[in-house]
């Protein structure tokens, strides 16, 4: 033991780290016991967890080890003092990330990941959400961290201070300790690459898989993986663009013209329902977190009486699936018709901040007023930048509500309430007179902490600020919007689209919980059949193409979605991005692509039961083709407002 006396700080750090991480994992195991024990091999959770804890702690110990190895005796105590703070900081980070984990898992059904990092840059909205919805957790976290800081500083010397040894003794143990730390960090002697998060997949329940990791690792892995997010080939596999185009063509009605090798013109005509050259207004009312499970007309909870009544006035899509779990992903699909990828939504990517195709860009060319109206701050999630650079002339947000001096119903954490939003929108549309318009309205009320004004609805839950009550209030606002619009001249010449961005909580015991991706979409307006339902499986990216079809305007677009009013031949398909997993569903066959792992295939039963099935390599390649082509379109700037 004398030979490794100088390594005491590292040994103490690793032991304390293992205690924190395994106590947290055991707590998560107990709090999710029923779901975890549904996994046949759930015992692997702690073994895999120990492996990833050692990986993380080994990585964090390599630099201190090298410093302790080479530091001269005369400087040794000063260096040990500095390293004691290094170890304390990382132990506190370990503790903080694990304390934040239970609420994050409850909200997002996985450990902290890229979403955790994204929200750090929006302190106002996030702090408001935490204070209003998670105050108890915040108090517990700060008390625990305060106690930990106090104890850490008090016992720092006893825990981490040690004596120096001569270089000969240190060099004797160097090969062994260096090997153990490098082996611990790589966790493999045979693999060419270090073990990564995909090696924690031991079940078909992605949440249970995530419990086997630790949260500082998943946050660090998310930050590190940002550089790979746009490298589809590295994550999922290689395919030529020619093959990708050929495979995607099987699922849509586009026929790109090949200009030269690996270069295509993707602009193609939009099929129209009525070729009458009539310029119809279009209003898309994008609903925050309105999953099908909350919509009475779709067999969900009885929370949407207004929307249910409105289904008799238009076309309801009953088997529609969103492309992701974030609002920007829904915006990407509904406004641009762009296919999802594991990269960040194009709303936030640099190449898409101007000359990227949106519906607004088409309507702007046709002389329409184009607007984005939002009760919150439009700079959230980079929306203002994306919209202003891609066809939206007028952006109306919280600052405009504040400035107009009117008395509104309610302002909460995320901005003005949905009824304020629709009132503002209706007033704005009236000012346009006879000028045609295209507008995107984005709701806020159905967002944690679920704040809305009193005396508007009969509460579904006794406690006011719940998701069920917030959805019922959002539905109230939908009804109010159509009621206001029907009194105005613009109503008879307007197509209204009510659609959700994603579900309120996307979770489930599957690698891709497809049931949670089902969302409502309702179209109301001229030439749209009343009281009808489109029952075929469809994707969120099909809606903008369908909207253009009903507008009756002949246009060429790069969109790869289908006009659902025209297509009766192609197999139904939907695309679903869930964290790093990509789900590609064709009828009841589902292929799931995972980063740096073999694809898996399932047979879908009743929209929620996924039965493992033999992998169809052709279907898996078709799934990969959609990722490859979306990546190509973004990077080559082919998904633009005009032909290149």
Coordinates of C-alpha atoms in Angstrom, one line a residue:
X1 CA 0.0 0.0 0.0
X2 CA 2.9 2.3 0.7
X3 CA 3.7 2.4 -3.1
X4 CA 0.3 4.0 -3.8
X5 CA 0.1 6.4 -0.9
X6 CA 0.4 9.3 -3.3
X7 CA -2.8 8.1 -5.1
X8 CA -5.0 8.4 -2.0
X9 CA -6.9 11.4 -3.5
X10 CA -7.8 9.5 -6.6
X11 CA -8.9 6.4 -4.7
X12 CA -11.1 8.4 -2.3
X13 CA -12.6 10.3 -5.3
X14 CA -13.5 7.1 -7.1
X15 CA -15.0 5.5 -4.0
X16 CA -17.1 8.5 -3.1
X17 CA -18.2 8.8 -6.8
X18 CA -19.3 5.2 -6.9
X19 CA -21.3 5.7 -3.7
X20 CA -23.2 8.7 -5.0
X21 CA -23.9 7.2 -8.4
X22 CA -25.1 3.8 -7.1
X23 CA -27.2 5.3 -4.3
X24 CA -28.9 7.4 -7.0
X25 CA -29.3 4.4 -9.3
X26 CA -30.8 2.4 -6.5
X27 CA -33.3 5.2 -5.8
X28 CA -34.3 5.4 -9.4
X29 CA -34.6 1.6 -9.4
X30 CA -37.0 1.7 -6.5
X31 CA -39.1 4.6 -7.8
X32 CA -39.5 2.9 -11.2
X33 CA -39.6 -0.6 -9.8
X34 CA -42.7 -1.9 -11.6
X35 CA -41.4 -0.7 -15.0
X36 CA -37.8 -1.9 -14.4
X37 CA -38.8 -5.4 -13.3
X38 CA -41.0 -5.7 -16.5
X39 CA -37.6 -6.1 -18.2
X40 CA -36.6 -9.7 -18.1
X41 CA -32.9 -8.9 -17.7
X42 CA -33.2 -6.0 -15.3
X43 CA -30.4 -7.3 -13.1
X44 CA -28.0 -6.1 -15.7
X45 CA -28.9 -2.5 -14.8
X46 CA -26.5 -2.4 -11.9
X47 CA -23.7 -4.3 -13.6
X48 CA -23.8 -2.0 -16.7
X49 CA -24.2 1.0 -14.4
X50 CA -21.0 0.1 -12.5
X51 CA -19.2 -0.2 -15.8
X52 CA -20.2 3.2 -16.9
X53 CA -19.6 4.7 -13.5
X54 CA -16.0 3.4 -13.7
X55 CA -15.7 4.8 -17.3
X56 CA -16.6 8.3 -16.1
X57 CA -14.6 8.2 -12.9
X58 CA -11.5 6.8 -14.8
X59 CA -11.7 9.6 -17.3
X60 CA -11.9 12.2 -14.6
X61 CA -8.9 10.6 -12.8
X62 CA -6.4 10.3 -15.6
X63 CA -5.3 14.0 -15.5
X64 CA -4.9 14.1 -11.7
X65 CA -2.9 10.8 -11.9
X66 CA -0.5 12.2 -14.4
X67 CA -0.1 15.4 -12.3
X68 CA 0.6 13.5 -9.1
X69 CA 3.0 11.3 -11.0
X70 CA 5.3 14.1 -12.3
X71 CA 5.0 16.8 -9.5
X72 CA 8.3 17.3 -7.6
X73 CA 8.2 16.8 -3.9
X74 CA 8.7 20.5 -3.1
X75 CA 5.5 21.4 -4.9
X76 CA 3.5 18.3 -4.0
X77 CA 1.4 19.6 -1.1
X78 CA 0.4 22.7 -3.1
X79 CA -0.7 20.6 -6.0
X80 CA -2.6 18.2 -3.8
X81 CA -4.4 21.2 -2.3
X82 CA -5.5 22.3 -5.8
X83 CA -6.5 18.8 -6.8
X84 CA -8.7 18.5 -3.7
X85 CA -10.8 21.3 -5.1
X86 CA -10.8 19.5 -8.5
X87 CA -12.2 16.4 -6.9
X88 CA -14.7 18.3 -4.8
X89 CA -16.1 20.2 -7.8
X90 CA -16.6 17.0 -9.8
X91 CA -18.2 15.2 -6.8
X92 CA -20.6 18.1 -6.5
X93 CA -21.3 17.9 -10.2
X94 CA -22.0 14.2 -9.9
X95 CA -24.3 14.9 -7.0
X96 CA -26.1 17.8 -8.7
X97 CA -26.7 15.9 -11.9
X98 CA -28.1 12.9 -10.0
X99 CA -30.3 15.2 -7.9
X100 CA -31.7 16.7 -11.1
X101 CA -32.4 13.3 -12.6
X102 CA -35.6 12.1 -11.0
X103 CA -37.7 15.1 -12.2
X104 CA -36.0 15.0 -15.6
X105 CA -36.8 11.3 -16.0
X106 CA -40.4 11.9 -14.9
X107 CA -40.7 14.6 -17.5
X108 CA -38.7 13.2 -20.5
X109 CA -38.6 9.5 -19.7
X110 CA -34.8 9.4 -19.9
X111 CA -31.7 10.7 -18.0
X112 CA -30.6 14.3 -18.7
X113 CA -29.4 14.6 -22.3
X114 CA -29.2 17.2 -25.0
X115 CA -32.5 18.7 -23.9
X116 CA -31.0 19.4 -20.5
X117 CA -28.2 21.4 -22.3
X118 CA -30.6 23.2 -24.6
X119 CA -32.6 24.6 -21.8
X120 CA -29.6 26.0 -19.9
X121 CA -29.5 28.9 -22.4
X122 CA -33.1 30.0 -21.6
X123 CA -32.8 30.8 -17.8
X124 CA -35.9 33.0 -17.6
X125 CA -38.4 30.4 -18.9
X126 CA -36.7 27.4 -17.3
X127 CA -36.4 29.2 -13.9
X128 CA -40.0 30.1 -14.0
X129 CA -41.0 26.5 -14.8
X130 CA -38.8 25.1 -12.0
X131 CA -40.1 27.6 -9.4
X132 CA -43.7 27.0 -10.3
X133 CA -43.6 23.3 -10.9
X134 CA -40.6 21.9 -9.0
X135 CA -40.1 24.1 -6.0
X136 CA -39.9 21.3 -3.5
X137 CA -37.2 19.5 -5.6
X138 CA -35.2 22.8 -5.9
X139 CA -35.3 23.3 -2.2
X140 CA -34.2 19.7 -1.5
X141 CA -31.4 20.0 -4.1
X142 CA -30.0 23.2 -2.7
X143 CA -30.1 22.0 0.9
X144 CA -28.4 18.7 -0.1
X145 CA -25.7 20.6 -2.1
X146 CA -25.2 23.0 0.7
X147 CA -24.6 20.2 3.2
X148 CA -22.3 18.5 0.7
X149 CA -20.3 21.7 0.2
X150 CA -20.0 22.2 3.9
X151 CA -18.9 18.7 4.6
X152 CA -16.6 18.6 1.6
X153 CA -14.7 21.8 2.7
X154 CA -14.6 20.7 6.3
X155 CA -13.1 17.2 5.6
X156 CA -11.2 18.1 2.4
X157 CA -7.8 17.7 4.0
X158 CA -8.7 14.4 5.7
X159 CA -10.1 13.0 2.5
X160 CA -7.7 14.1 -0.2
X161 CA -4.3 15.2 1.4
X162 CA -1.5 12.8 1.2
X163 CA 2.3 12.7 1.2
X164 CA 4.7 12.6 -1.7
X165 CA 6.8 9.6 -2.7
X166 CA 10.0 9.6 -4.6
X167 CA 10.0 9.3 -8.4
X168 CA 11.3 5.7 -8.3
X169 CA 8.3 4.5 -6.2
X170 CA 5.9 6.4 -8.4
X171 CA 7.3 5.0 -11.6
X172 CA 7.1 1.5 -10.3
X173 CA 3.3 1.7 -10.0
X174 CA 2.9 3.9 -13.1
X175 CA 2.4 1.0 -15.7
X176 CA -0.2 -0.8 -13.5
X177 CA -2.2 2.3 -12.5
X178 CA -2.0 3.8 -16.0
X179 CA -3.3 0.5 -17.5
X180 CA -6.2 0.3 -15.0
X181 CA -7.3 3.9 -15.6
X182 CA -7.1 3.6 -19.4
X183 CA -8.8 0.2 -19.3
X184 CA -11.4 1.7 -17.0
X185 CA -12.0 4.6 -19.3
X186 CA -12.2 2.5 -22.4
X187 CA -13.9 -0.5 -20.6
X188 CA -12.5 -2.8 -23.3
X189 CA -9.3 -4.4 -24.5
X190 CA -10.7 -5.9 -27.7
X191 CA -12.9 -3.1 -29.2
X192 CA -11.2 -0.6 -31.5
X193 CA -13.4 2.1 -30.1
X194 CA -14.2 3.0 -26.5
X195 CA -17.5 1.8 -25.0
X196 CA -20.3 4.3 -25.5
X197 CA -23.9 4.8 -24.6
X198 CA -25.2 2.3 -27.2
X199 CA -23.5 -0.4 -25.2
X200 CA -26.0 0.2 -22.4
X201 CA -28.9 -1.0 -24.5
X202 CA -29.9 -4.2 -22.8
X203 CA -33.7 -4.0 -23.2
X204 CA -36.3 -2.6 -25.5
X205 CA -37.3 0.0 -22.9
X206 CA -35.1 3.0 -23.5
X207 CA -35.8 4.6 -20.1
X208 CA -34.6 1.5 -18.3
X209 CA -31.6 1.5 -20.5
X210 CA -30.8 5.1 -19.5
X211 CA -31.0 4.2 -15.8
X212 CA -27.9 2.0 -16.3
X213 CA -26.0 5.1 -17.2
X214 CA -25.2 8.0 -14.9
X215 CA -26.3 11.6 -15.6
X216 CA -23.0 13.4 -15.7
X217 CA -22.0 10.8 -18.3
X218 CA -25.2 11.3 -20.4
X219 CA -24.8 15.1 -20.2
X220 CA -21.2 14.9 -21.1
X221 CA -21.9 12.4 -23.9
X222 CA -24.6 14.7 -25.3
X223 CA -22.2 17.6 -25.3
X224 CA -19.5 15.5 -26.9
X225 CA -21.9 14.1 -29.5
X226 CA -22.9 17.5 -30.8
X227 CA -19.9 17.3 -33.1
X228 CA -21.2 14.0 -34.5
X229 CA -24.9 14.9 -34.7
X230 CA -24.5 16.0 -38.3
X231 CA -22.4 13.0 -39.2
X232 CA -25.2 10.6 -40.1
X233 CA -22.8 8.1 -41.7
X234 CA -20.7 7.9 -38.5
X235 CA -23.7 7.4 -36.3
X236 CA -25.9 5.1 -38.4
X237 CA -24.2 3.9 -41.6
X238 CA -23.0 4.8 -45.1
X239 CA -25.1 5.1 -48.2
X240 CA -24.7 6.9 -51.5
X241 CA -27.0 9.8 -52.2
X242 CA -28.1 8.1 -55.4
X243 CA -29.3 5.0 -53.5
X244 CA -30.9 7.2 -50.8
X245 CA -32.9 9.1 -53.4
X246 CA -34.0 5.9 -55.1
X247 CA -35.2 4.4 -51.8
X248 CA -37.0 7.5 -50.5
X249 CA -38.8 7.8 -53.9
X250 CA -40.6 4.6 -53.1
X251 CA -42.5 6.3 -50.3
X252 CA -43.4 9.7 -51.8
X253 CA -44.5 11.1 -55.1
X254 CA -41.5 13.3 -55.9
X255 CA -39.2 12.6 -58.9
X256 CA -36.1 14.7 -58.7
X257 CA -34.2 15.5 -61.8
X258 CA -30.6 14.4 -61.8
X259 CA -28.3 17.3 -62.9
X260 CA -25.0 15.4 -62.6
X261 CA -23.5 12.7 -60.4
X262 CA -24.6 13.1 -56.8
X263 CA -26.5 16.4 -57.6
X264 CA -30.2 16.7 -57.9
X265 CA -32.9 19.3 -58.4
X266 CA -35.5 18.3 -55.9
X267 CA -38.2 20.9 -56.9
X268 CA -41.3 19.2 -58.0
X269 CA -44.9 20.3 -58.6
X270 CA -47.5 20.2 -55.8
X271 CA -50.6 18.3 -56.6
X272 CA -53.7 20.5 -56.1
X273 CA -57.3 19.6 -55.2
X274 CA -59.0 22.5 -56.9
X275 CA -57.1 24.4 -59.7
X276 CA -59.1 27.6 -59.5
X277 CA -56.3 30.1 -58.8
X278 CA -58.2 31.2 -55.7
X279 CA -55.8 32.7 -53.1
X280 CA -57.0 31.2 -49.8
X281 CA -55.6 32.5 -46.5
X282 CA -53.9 29.9 -44.3
X283 CA -53.7 29.9 -40.5
X284 CA -51.8 27.2 -38.8
X285 CA -52.6 27.0 -35.1
X286 CA -49.8 24.9 -33.7
X287 CA -50.8 23.4 -30.4
X288 CA -48.2 22.9 -27.7
X289 CA -48.0 19.2 -26.5
X290 CA -51.5 18.1 -27.6
X291 CA -51.2 14.3 -27.9
X292 CA -53.9 12.2 -29.3
X293 CA -54.4 10.6 -25.9
X294 CA -56.0 13.9 -24.7
X295 CA -58.4 14.3 -27.7
X296 CA -61.9 12.9 -27.3
X297 CA -62.4 12.6 -31.0
X298 CA -59.4 10.4 -31.3
X299 CA -60.4 8.1 -28.4
X300 CA -58.6 10.0 -25.8
X301 CA -59.6 11.7 -22.6
X302 CA -62.7 14.0 -22.8
X303 CA -60.6 17.2 -22.6
X304 CA -61.3 18.7 -26.0
X305 CA -65.0 19.4 -26.5
X306 CA -64.4 22.4 -28.7
X307 CA -62.0 20.5 -31.0
X308 CA -64.3 17.5 -31.1
X309 CA -67.2 19.8 -32.3
X310 CA -65.0 21.4 -34.9
X311 CA -64.2 18.0 -36.4
X312 CA -67.8 18.1 -37.9
X313 CA -66.7 21.2 -39.9
X314 CA -63.5 19.8 -41.5
X315 CA -61.2 16.9 -42.2
X316 CA -59.6 15.1 -39.2
X317 CA -56.5 13.0 -39.5
X318 CA -56.9 10.2 -37.1
X319 CA -53.7 8.3 -37.6
X320 CA -51.1 11.0 -37.8
X321 CA -47.6 10.8 -36.1
X322 CA -45.3 13.7 -35.2
X323 CA -41.7 13.5 -36.1
X324 CA -40.1 14.3 -32.7
X325 CA -40.5 15.3 -29.1
X326 CA -39.6 19.0 -29.2
X327 CA -41.5 22.1 -30.4
X328 CA -38.8 23.0 -32.9
X329 CA -39.1 19.6 -34.4
X330 CA -42.8 20.1 -34.8
X331 CA -42.2 23.5 -36.4
X332 CA -39.6 22.0 -38.7
X333 CA -42.2 19.4 -39.9
X334 CA -45.3 21.6 -40.1
X335 CA -43.8 24.7 -41.6
X336 CA -41.0 23.2 -43.7
X337 CA -42.0 19.6 -44.3
X338 CA -38.4 18.7 -43.5
X339 CA -37.6 15.1 -42.5
X340 CA -36.3 14.6 -38.9
X341 CA -32.7 13.7 -38.3
X342 CA -30.6 13.2 -35.1
X343 CA -29.1 16.6 -35.6
X344 CA -30.8 19.6 -34.0
X345 CA -33.9 20.8 -35.7
X346 CA -33.2 23.0 -38.7
X347 CA -34.9 25.8 -36.7
X348 CA -31.6 26.1 -34.8
X349 CA -29.0 25.1 -37.4
X350 CA -26.9 27.7 -39.2
X351 CA -27.5 26.6 -42.8
X352 CA -31.2 27.0 -42.4
X353 CA -31.3 30.6 -41.1
X354 CA -32.1 32.0 -44.6
X355 CA -33.2 30.7 -48.0
X356 CA -34.5 27.5 -46.3
X357 CA -37.8 26.4 -47.6
X358 CA -40.9 27.2 -45.6
X359 CA -44.6 27.5 -46.5
X360 CA -44.2 31.2 -45.7
X361 CA -41.7 31.6 -48.4
X362 CA -44.2 30.4 -51.0
X363 CA -47.0 32.6 -49.7
X364 CA -44.7 35.6 -49.5
X365 CA -43.9 35.2 -53.2
X366 CA -47.6 35.1 -54.0
X367 CA -48.0 38.5 -52.3
X368 CA -49.4 37.2 -49.0
X369 CA -48.8 38.9 -45.6
X370 CA -46.8 36.3 -43.6
X371 CA -46.7 36.3 -39.9
X372 CA -45.7 34.4 -36.8
X373 CA -47.8 35.1 -33.7
X374 CA -46.7 33.9 -30.3
X375 CA -47.6 34.8 -26.7
X376 CA -44.0 34.1 -25.5
X377 CA -40.6 35.4 -26.6
X378 CA -40.0 34.6 -30.2
X379 CA -36.2 34.3 -29.6
X380 CA -36.8 31.1 -27.6
X381 CA -35.3 28.1 -29.5
X382 CA -34.1 30.5 -32.2
X383 CA -37.6 30.8 -33.7
X384 CA -37.4 34.5 -34.5
X385 CA -34.1 34.1 -36.4
X386 CA -35.4 31.1 -38.4
X387 CA -38.7 32.7 -39.2
X388 CA -37.5 36.1 -40.1
X389 CA -34.9 34.6 -42.5
X390 CA -37.3 32.3 -44.2
X391 CA -40.4 34.1 -45.4
X392 CA -42.1 35.4 -42.3
X393 CA -42.3 39.2 -42.7
X394 CA -44.0 40.0 -39.4
X395 CA -43.2 38.5 -36.0
X396 CA -45.5 39.3 -33.1
X397 CA -44.5 38.1 -29.7
X398 CA -44.7 38.9 -26.0
X399 CA -43.0 42.3 -26.4
X400 CA -45.8 43.4 -28.8
X401 CA -48.5 42.3 -26.3
X402 CA -46.6 44.3 -23.6
X403 CA -46.4 47.4 -25.8
X404 CA -49.9 47.7 -27.1
X405 CA -51.3 48.7 -23.7
X406 CA -54.4 46.4 -23.8
X407 CA -55.6 44.4 -20.9
X408 CA -55.1 40.7 -21.5
X409 CA -56.5 37.7 -19.7
X410 CA -53.3 36.2 -18.3
X411 CA -49.5 36.3 -18.5
X412 CA -47.6 33.3 -17.1
X413 CA -44.1 31.8 -17.1
X414 CA -44.1 31.2 -20.9
X415 CA -45.9 34.3 -21.9
X416 CA -49.5 35.4 -22.6
X417 CA -52.3 32.8 -22.5
X418 CA -53.8 31.1 -25.5
X419 CA -57.0 33.1 -25.5
X420 CA -54.8 36.3 -25.5
X421 CA -53.0 34.8 -28.5
X422 CA -56.1 34.2 -30.5
X423 CA -57.5 37.6 -29.6
X424 CA -54.3 39.2 -30.8
X425 CA -54.3 37.2 -34.0
X426 CA -57.9 37.9 -34.9
X427 CA -57.3 41.6 -34.3
X428 CA -54.2 41.5 -36.6
X429 CA -56.0 39.6 -39.4
X430 CA -58.8 42.2 -39.4
X431 CA -56.2 45.0 -40.0
X432 CA -55.1 43.3 -43.2
X433 CA -58.3 44.0 -45.0
X434 CA -58.5 42.2 -48.4
X435 CA -54.8 41.3 -48.4
X436 CA -54.4 37.5 -48.3
X437 CA -52.3 36.2 -45.4
X438 CA -50.4 33.2 -44.1
X439 CA -49.9 32.9 -40.4
X440 CA -48.5 30.5 -37.8
X441 CA -49.9 30.8 -34.3
X442 CA -48.1 28.9 -31.6
X443 CA -49.7 28.2 -28.3
X444 CA -48.1 28.3 -24.8
X445 CA -50.6 27.5 -22.1
X446 CA -50.2 23.7 -22.3
X447 CA -46.7 23.8 -21.0
X448 CA -45.3 23.0 -17.6
X449 CA -46.1 24.6 -15.1
X450 CA -49.6 24.6 -16.9
X451 CA -50.7 28.1 -16.0
X452 CA -54.0 29.6 -17.3
X453 CA -56.6 32.2 -16.1
X454 CA -59.4 31.3 -13.7
X455 CA -63.1 30.7 -14.4
X456 CA -62.6 29.7 -18.1
X457 CA -63.2 26.0 -17.9
X458 CA -64.7 23.3 -15.6
X459 CA -61.6 21.7 -14.2
X460 CA -61.0 18.1 -15.1
X461 CA -58.6 17.6 -12.2
X462 CA -59.3 19.1 -8.7
X463 CA -55.8 20.6 -8.7
X464 CA -55.8 23.5 -11.1
X465 CA -52.3 23.5 -12.7
X466 CA -52.2 20.0 -14.3
X467 CA -51.7 18.9 -17.9
X468 CA -55.3 17.8 -18.2
X469 CA -56.7 21.1 -17.1
X470 CA -54.2 23.0 -19.3
X471 CA -55.2 21.0 -22.3
X472 CA -58.9 21.7 -21.6
X473 CA -58.0 25.4 -21.4
X474 CA -56.1 25.2 -24.7
X475 CA -59.1 23.6 -26.3
X476 CA -61.3 26.4 -24.9
X477 CA -59.0 28.8 -26.7
X478 CA -59.2 26.9 -30.0
X479 CA -63.0 27.2 -29.8
X480 CA -62.7 30.9 -29.0
X481 CA -60.5 31.5 -32.0
X482 CA -62.9 29.9 -34.5
X483 CA -65.8 31.7 -32.9
X484 CA -64.0 35.0 -33.3
X485 CA -63.0 34.2 -36.9
X486 CA -66.5 33.3 -37.9
X487 CA -67.6 36.8 -37.2
X488 CA -65.1 38.3 -39.6
X489 CA -65.0 38.6 -43.4
X490 CA -61.8 36.7 -43.7
X491 CA -63.2 33.5 -42.3
X492 CA -65.0 32.3 -45.5
X493 CA -61.7 32.6 -47.4
X494 CA -59.4 31.0 -44.9
X495 CA -58.0 27.4 -44.4
X496 CA -57.5 26.7 -40.7
X497 CA -55.1 24.0 -39.6
X498 CA -55.1 22.9 -36.0
X499 CA -52.2 20.6 -35.3
X500 CA -50.0 19.6 -32.4
X501 CA -46.2 19.9 -32.3
X502 CA -45.8 16.8 -30.2
X503 CA -47.2 15.1 -27.1
X504 CA -46.9 16.5 -23.6
X505 CA -44.7 13.7 -22.4
X506 CA -43.2 11.2 -24.7
X507 CA -42.4 8.1 -22.7
X508 CA -43.0 4.4 -22.7
X509 CA -41.2 1.0 -22.3
X510 CA -40.0 0.9 -26.0
X511 CA -37.0 2.2 -27.8
X512 CA -39.4 4.5 -29.7
X513 CA -42.8 4.8 -27.9
X514 CA -44.8 5.3 -31.1
X515 CA -48.2 5.6 -29.3
X516 CA -46.9 8.8 -27.7
X517 CA -46.2 10.2 -31.2
X518 CA -49.8 10.1 -32.4
X519 CA -51.2 13.6 -32.6
X520 CA -54.3 15.4 -34.0
X521 CA -54.6 17.5 -37.1
X522 CA -57.8 19.2 -38.3
X523 CA -58.3 21.1 -41.5
X524 CA -61.2 23.5 -41.9
X525 CA -62.0 25.7 -44.8
X526 CA -63.0 26.1 -48.5
X527 CA -63.0 22.9 -50.5
X528 CA -62.2 20.8 -47.5
X529 CA -64.8 18.0 -46.8
X530 CA -66.8 18.5 -43.7
X531 CA -67.1 15.8 -41.0
X532 CA -64.7 13.4 -42.8
X533 CA -61.7 11.5 -41.4
X534 CA -58.5 10.5 -43.0
X535 CA -57.7 7.1 -41.4
X536 CA -54.5 6.1 -43.2
X537 CA -51.2 6.3 -41.3
X538 CA -49.4 9.5 -42.1
X539 CA -46.5 11.7 -41.0
X540 CA -46.4 15.3 -39.7
X541 CA -44.3 16.1 -42.8
X542 CA -47.3 15.3 -45.0
X543 CA -49.4 18.1 -43.6
X544 CA -47.7 21.1 -45.3
X545 CA -47.9 19.4 -48.7
X546 CA -51.5 18.6 -48.1
X547 CA -52.2 22.3 -47.1
X548 CA -50.7 23.5 -50.4
X549 CA -52.9 21.0 -52.2
X550 CA -56.0 22.5 -50.7
X551 CA -54.8 26.0 -51.5
X552 CA -55.2 25.3 -55.2
X553 CA -52.0 27.1 -56.0
X554 CA -49.6 25.5 -58.5
X555 CA -46.1 25.6 -56.9
X556 CA -42.9 23.7 -57.0
X557 CA -41.3 22.7 -53.7
X558 CA -38.6 20.5 -52.4
X559 CA -40.9 18.9 -49.8
X560 CA -40.8 15.1 -49.6
X561 CA -44.1 14.7 -47.8
X562 CA -47.2 13.5 -49.5
X563 CA -50.3 15.3 -50.5
X564 CA -52.7 13.0 -48.5
X565 CA -55.7 14.0 -50.6
X566 CA -54.0 12.5 -53.7
X567 CA -52.0 9.5 -52.7
X568 CA -53.8 6.2 -52.6
X569 CA -51.1 3.9 -53.9
X570 CA -48.0 4.3 -51.7
X571 CA -47.6 2.3 -48.5
X572 CA -48.4 4.3 -45.4
X573 CA -45.3 5.4 -43.5
X574 CA -44.2 7.6 -40.6
X575 CA -40.9 9.0 -39.4
X576 CA -40.2 9.4 -35.6
X577 CA -37.0 10.8 -34.0
X578 CA -36.8 9.9 -30.4
X579 CA -33.6 11.2 -28.7
X580 CA -30.9 9.4 -30.8
X581 CA -33.2 6.7 -32.0
X582 CA -34.9 7.0 -35.4
X583 CA -38.1 5.1 -36.0
X584 CA -39.3 4.3 -39.5
X585 CA -42.7 2.7 -39.6
X586 CA -44.3 1.2 -42.8
X587 CA -47.8 0.0 -42.0
X588 CA -47.1 -2.3 -39.0
X589 CA -43.4 -2.9 -39.5
X590 CA -41.1 -0.7 -37.5
X591 CA -37.4 -0.4 -37.9
X592 CA -35.4 1.5 -35.3
X593 CA -32.0 2.9 -36.0
X594 CA -29.7 3.6 -33.1
X595 CA -26.3 5.3 -33.1
X596 CA -23.4 2.9 -33.6
X597 CA -25.6 -0.1 -33.1
X598 CA -27.4 -2.6 -35.3
X599 CA -30.9 -1.8 -36.4
X600 CA -33.8 -3.5 -34.7
X601 CA -37.2 -4.4 -36.2
X602 CA -40.6 -4.9 -34.5
X603 CA -44.1 -5.8 -35.5
X604 CA -46.5 -3.1 -34.2
X605 CA -49.8 -4.3 -32.5
X606 CA -52.4 -1.8 -31.2
X607 CA -50.0 1.1 -31.7
X608 CA -48.2 0.3 -28.4
X609 CA -47.1 -3.3 -28.3
X610 CA -43.8 -3.8 -30.2
X611 CA -43.0 -7.5 -30.9
X612 CA -39.4 -8.2 -31.9
X613 CA -39.2 -9.4 -35.5
X614 CA -36.5 -10.6 -37.9
X615 CA -34.7 -7.6 -39.5
X616 CA -35.7 -6.8 -43.0
X617 CA -32.4 -5.3 -44.4
X618 CA -34.2 -3.6 -47.2
X619 CA -36.6 -1.9 -44.8
X620 CA -33.6 -0.9 -42.6
X621 CA -31.8 0.6 -45.6
X622 CA -35.0 2.5 -46.6
X623 CA -35.0 3.9 -43.0
X624 CA -31.3 4.9 -43.3
X625 CA -32.0 6.5 -46.8
X626 CA -34.4 9.0 -45.2
X627 CA -31.7 10.1 -42.8
X628 CA -29.0 10.3 -45.5
X629 CA -31.2 12.3 -47.8
X630 CA -32.3 14.8 -45.2
X631 CA -28.7 15.2 -44.2
X632 CA -27.7 15.8 -47.9
X633 CA -30.5 18.3 -48.4
X634 CA -29.5 20.4 -45.4
X635 CA -25.7 20.3 -46.0
X636 CA -26.0 20.9 -49.8
X637 CA -28.6 23.7 -49.2
X638 CA -30.9 22.0 -51.7
X639 CA -33.9 22.5 -49.4
X640 CA -34.2 26.1 -50.4
X641 CA -36.8 28.5 -51.5
X642 CA -35.5 28.4 -55.1
X643 CA -33.7 26.1 -57.4
X644 CA -30.0 26.0 -57.1

